[in-house]
XYZ file of C-alpha atoms in Angstrom:
257
model
C 183.297 9.071 259.456
C 180.567 11.327 257.237
C 179.558 14.553 259.555
C 175.758 14.461 260.582
C 173.590 17.662 258.803
C 172.554 19.939 260.956
C 169.589 19.073 263.314
C 166.291 21.808 262.566
C 163.855 21.644 265.190
C 159.911 22.882 263.142
C 157.257 24.234 265.416
C 154.060 26.306 265.959
C 151.525 27.893 266.900
C 148.826 27.052 263.846
C 148.933 23.261 263.888
C 151.287 21.079 261.882
C 148.866 21.031 258.942
C 149.423 25.059 257.912
C 150.773 25.620 254.931
C 153.244 28.266 256.760
C 154.540 25.806 258.236
C 155.126 23.942 255.077
C 156.791 26.551 253.303
C 159.143 26.355 255.853
C 159.595 22.748 255.427
C 160.500 23.264 251.739
C 162.330 26.618 252.425
C 165.088 24.982 254.710
C 165.233 20.989 254.129
C 168.181 21.686 251.840
C 169.674 22.706 256.056
C 170.107 19.490 257.242
C 166.977 17.910 258.747
C 164.352 18.643 259.638
C 162.493 17.355 263.068
C 159.119 18.904 263.395
C 156.304 18.921 265.596
C 153.376 21.108 266.131
C 149.910 21.362 267.692
C 147.114 18.822 266.361
C 145.578 22.226 265.641
C 146.154 25.781 266.315
C 146.826 27.161 269.509
C 147.109 30.883 268.704
C 147.763 33.056 271.452
C 149.174 30.365 274.371
C 152.481 32.289 274.243
C 154.311 29.926 277.122
C 151.628 28.169 278.309
C 152.361 24.747 278.955
C 150.047 21.381 279.785
C 150.611 20.903 283.676
C 147.465 19.048 284.331
C 147.021 16.998 281.313
C 148.842 14.254 279.696
C 150.343 14.813 276.401
C 150.790 12.648 273.669
C 152.649 12.316 269.967
C 151.408 10.777 266.566
C 153.577 10.914 263.227
C 151.679 12.437 260.639
C 154.231 11.691 258.261
C 157.916 11.197 257.013
C 160.582 11.233 254.337
C 164.317 11.195 253.730
C 165.449 14.192 256.230
C 162.007 15.244 257.395
C 159.528 13.945 260.912
C 156.494 15.779 261.125
C 154.820 14.775 264.303
C 151.751 16.426 265.860
C 151.447 16.946 269.553
C 147.804 17.843 271.393
C 149.478 20.706 273.742
C 150.965 23.539 273.320
C 153.408 25.240 271.503
C 155.859 25.433 273.817
C 154.713 20.943 275.333
C 155.815 20.154 271.913
C 159.062 21.981 272.058
C 160.142 19.719 275.368
C 158.288 16.959 274.117
C 160.618 17.349 271.064
C 163.282 17.478 272.703
C 163.173 14.717 275.404
C 161.237 12.502 273.316
C 162.145 12.708 269.760
C 165.551 13.891 269.416
C 167.535 10.942 270.385
C 169.522 12.953 273.113
C 170.612 14.919 269.902
C 170.872 18.941 270.745
C 169.007 20.741 267.930
C 171.328 22.850 265.769
C 168.422 25.371 265.986
C 165.024 26.125 267.011
C 162.244 27.603 264.516
C 158.952 28.855 265.117
C 156.634 29.232 262.255
C 155.607 30.698 259.566
C 152.874 32.081 261.231
C 149.853 33.238 260.130
C 149.350 37.180 261.691
C 152.218 38.940 262.432
C 153.448 38.820 265.915
C 155.290 42.341 265.896
C 154.717 45.531 269.405
C 152.982 43.593 272.128
C 151.816 40.566 270.212
C 155.115 39.078 271.108
C 154.699 38.246 274.320
C 150.393 36.883 273.035
C 152.645 34.315 270.527
C 152.688 30.720 270.260
C 154.838 31.019 267.819
C 157.266 33.918 270.266
C 156.183 30.947 273.020
C 158.683 27.973 270.048
C 161.147 30.715 270.037
C 161.452 31.858 273.580
C 162.139 27.987 274.155
C 164.611 27.215 272.675
C 166.433 29.512 273.517
C 166.390 28.998 277.457
C 167.726 26.002 276.351
C 170.958 28.675 274.876
C 169.637 26.875 271.124
C 170.125 29.539 268.648
C 165.632 29.823 267.912
C 164.383 32.072 265.596
C 160.658 33.276 264.580
C 159.268 34.163 261.631
C 155.265 35.820 261.062
C 154.131 37.229 257.800
C 151.193 39.516 258.340
C 148.399 37.675 256.259
C 146.427 35.734 258.317
C 144.776 33.857 255.602
C 144.926 29.862 255.107
C 145.670 30.452 251.783
C 148.311 33.712 252.037
C 151.717 33.419 249.640
C 154.998 32.535 251.783
C 157.111 33.016 248.632
C 158.018 36.314 249.286
C 159.753 35.391 252.678
C 162.086 32.665 250.987
C 165.256 34.628 250.273
C 165.468 36.499 253.295
C 164.493 32.835 255.435
C 166.825 31.425 253.923
C 169.660 33.552 254.638
C 168.997 33.949 258.108
C 168.669 30.384 258.840
C 171.566 30.206 256.612
C 173.447 32.915 259.178
C 172.473 30.902 262.392
C 173.196 27.562 261.718
C 177.198 29.278 260.825
C 177.102 32.144 263.609
C 174.782 31.456 266.098
C 173.107 33.761 268.454
C 174.820 34.893 272.673
C 172.495 33.054 274.843
C 169.549 34.352 275.936
C 168.888 36.302 272.970
C 166.391 35.281 269.598
C 165.367 36.698 266.206
C 161.769 37.712 266.205
C 161.212 38.307 262.704
C 158.428 39.895 261.303
C 157.292 40.768 257.173
C 154.574 42.857 255.783
C 152.068 41.569 253.587
C 153.413 42.086 249.562
C 154.936 40.639 246.443
C 158.664 42.436 247.638
C 160.128 43.655 250.012
C 161.247 47.581 250.142
C 165.004 46.206 252.564
C 165.450 44.669 255.693
C 165.313 46.680 259.579
C 166.562 46.424 262.957
C 164.144 47.190 265.164
C 162.883 48.192 268.778
C 159.903 46.646 269.918
C 157.006 49.390 269.183
C 155.236 50.108 271.937
C 150.980 49.612 271.440
C 147.915 48.434 273.397
C 145.077 46.359 272.684
C 141.729 47.207 273.391
C 137.965 46.369 272.894
C 139.272 43.124 273.839
C 135.357 41.609 274.815
C 132.655 41.218 272.680
C 129.571 40.168 275.078
C 126.420 38.628 273.472
C 123.660 36.486 274.934
C 122.535 33.163 274.200
C 119.170 32.342 273.866
C 118.980 29.819 277.251
C 119.331 32.468 279.344
C 123.255 33.680 280.076
C 126.350 35.842 278.817
C 129.656 34.676 276.717
C 132.281 36.356 275.052
C 134.199 36.285 272.738
C 137.621 37.510 272.953
C 138.932 40.354 269.655
C 140.470 43.387 270.066
C 141.723 46.407 268.065
C 145.417 47.086 268.009
C 147.052 50.603 268.766
C 149.847 51.201 268.434
C 150.812 54.010 270.199
C 154.246 55.758 269.021
C 152.911 56.029 265.319
C 156.017 58.476 264.781
C 158.756 56.141 265.800
C 160.976 54.809 262.492
C 162.916 52.914 264.801
C 159.981 50.385 265.871
C 158.943 46.988 263.856
C 155.325 48.752 263.870
C 157.041 50.936 262.010
C 159.173 49.091 259.562
C 156.361 46.474 259.038
C 153.911 49.609 258.324
C 156.132 51.164 255.434
C 156.907 47.188 253.609
C 160.176 46.472 256.450
C 161.159 43.471 256.945
C 161.473 43.321 260.969
C 164.198 41.980 263.087
C 163.605 41.991 267.016
C 166.371 41.138 268.649
C 164.216 39.175 271.220
C 165.610 38.753 275.340
C 165.482 35.801 278.015
C 166.581 38.127 281.143
C 163.323 40.690 281.149
C 164.924 42.363 283.855
C 165.256 45.725 283.844
C 168.293 46.881 284.711
C 167.369 50.696 284.171
C 166.149 50.778 286.911
C 167.719 49.240 289.718
C 169.237 51.570 290.895
C 166.499 53.338 291.695
C 165.049 50.322 293.606
C 168.062 50.163 295.801
C 167.518 54.159 296.514
C 164.340 52.457 298.746
C 166.499 50.897 301.339
C 163.746 48.698 301.237
C 164.224 46.562 304.707
C-alpha cells in the first residue's frame, strides 16, 4: 500500500483570502496534503482566544488536488480546533503552520498574535508547529524571498519534528535578501500610547487601539528585534510551559502555609 503523504494543517489570523497564506500554500504544496482552515476575515491580535459563546460555521472555499481551503467565522484557535475535530477525518496532522503573517510577531507581539495562537494550539496538541511572519503589513507584500528558508524549515520539521511543548516562531525582515538566520530569544519590549480617544458628533467618546512599540534593550545582540533590525531572519524556540523555574526556590523560601 502506498504511504500517504504528510498532512499539513495551515491557518492564520489575516483570513483565508490573505496573500501571505496563498504564498505559503504555493511554497509547501509539494511536501504533502494541505488542509487550510482560516478565519473568514482578519483576526489579528486574537492570540489564544476561542469562541465559547458564539456558534461556529465552516465553509469550503476551494479544493484542488492535495489542497482544501476552508473558512471559519471564529478565531485562529477555533480554526485549528475545528480542523482537528471535523476536517481531518481522525487523522493527526504531521505539521501545523501559522501564517505567513502580514507583519512581525517578534518580542512581546508573540503574546498578542493570532498567528502564534495557531502555532501554540498545534504545539499543545503535541504536533510539530511553526509560525512564519514577515515585517510587512501591506496586502501586496512580496513573500517570494521567504520561500527558500520556509521550505527548508518545513522539510526539517517533517523529518525531525520538535520536542513536546516547543514550537518555532520565525520572523523575516522586510528585505529582498537576508544576511542570514539567527537563533535568538524574544526581546524585552513595551507598547505605549496604545489608546486614541475620539469624540463622536453625537456626543460620546470612542477609542482606537493603536500603540508604539519600544525595544527596551536595543543594544542586546541575541534578540529577535536585533536580528530583524539588522537584516537577519529570527527563529525563536517558544515553549508552551511558561513556568519561571528560576524563581521557584525563592518562592518556596517564603514558607507560605
